[in-house]
XYZ file of C-alpha atoms in Angstrom:
79
model
C 0.000 0.000 0.000
C 1.302 3.454 -0.925
C 1.703 5.735 2.093
C 3.416 8.695 0.470
C 2.001 12.158 0.963
C 2.731 15.478 -0.638
C 1.813 19.131 -0.466
C 1.713 21.611 -3.337
C 1.271 25.388 -3.257
C 1.185 28.032 -5.971
C 1.678 31.806 -5.665
C 0.925 34.604 -8.120
C 1.753 38.156 -7.056
C -0.496 40.595 -8.919
C 1.863 43.498 -8.250
C 4.802 41.714 -9.950
C 6.623 41.560 -6.610
C 9.848 39.564 -7.075
C 9.560 37.714 -3.748
C 7.275 34.816 -4.650
C 9.933 32.393 -3.364
C 9.706 33.789 0.177
C 5.906 33.493 0.111
C 6.143 29.926 -1.177
C 8.627 28.999 1.530
C 6.257 30.272 4.223
C 3.389 28.303 2.699
C 5.491 25.150 2.512
C 6.189 25.380 6.235
C 2.442 25.016 6.771
C 2.417 21.949 4.490
C 5.598 20.336 5.835
C 3.579 17.641 7.630
C 2.339 16.436 4.211
C 5.806 15.465 3.032
C 9.093 15.401 4.883
C 11.505 13.701 2.501
C 12.155 16.449 -0.034
C 11.022 19.890 -1.160
C 11.359 22.260 -4.075
C 10.456 25.714 -5.328
C 10.300 26.860 -8.955
C 9.819 30.509 -9.917
C 8.965 32.241 -13.197
C 10.244 35.778 -13.681
C 8.541 36.554 -16.976
C 11.395 35.175 -19.079
C 12.668 31.973 -17.502
C 11.923 29.389 -14.849
C 14.473 28.902 -12.081
C 14.270 26.721 -9.041
C 15.819 24.481 -6.499
C 14.931 21.088 -5.018
C 16.671 18.789 -2.602
C 16.137 16.039 -0.081
C 15.257 17.217 3.411
C 12.937 19.502 5.328
C 12.165 23.099 4.351
C 14.391 24.627 7.050
C 17.312 22.441 5.926
C 16.996 23.096 2.183
C 15.942 26.747 1.840
C 17.839 29.588 3.476
C 17.730 33.346 2.934
C 20.657 33.438 0.499
C 19.121 30.783 -1.747
C 15.646 32.330 -1.652
C 17.072 35.724 -2.644
C 18.397 34.170 -5.879
C 14.939 32.888 -6.872
C 13.397 36.102 -8.205
C 9.992 36.154 -9.822
C 6.349 37.005 -9.287
C 4.853 33.532 -9.649
C 5.855 30.038 -8.704
C 5.033 26.642 -7.341
C 6.403 24.719 -4.380
C 6.156 21.120 -3.177
C 6.955 18.965 -0.169
């Protein structure tokens, strides 16, 4: 029997704010109980999609320096 869980969140900033990654990270904290093996965030800045994923919990994978490199106004995150 499959016992895997996951959580997915999407963000779209209407004001074209470049900090969708920070908003996604906060939302993923609320969903962390849904999946604790890996996480990822992908951001679109109007021209390209950038992102990061890795094994581990949100607090272990995403830190301020990494989030500041993911600039864009919309994105999706998963745990």
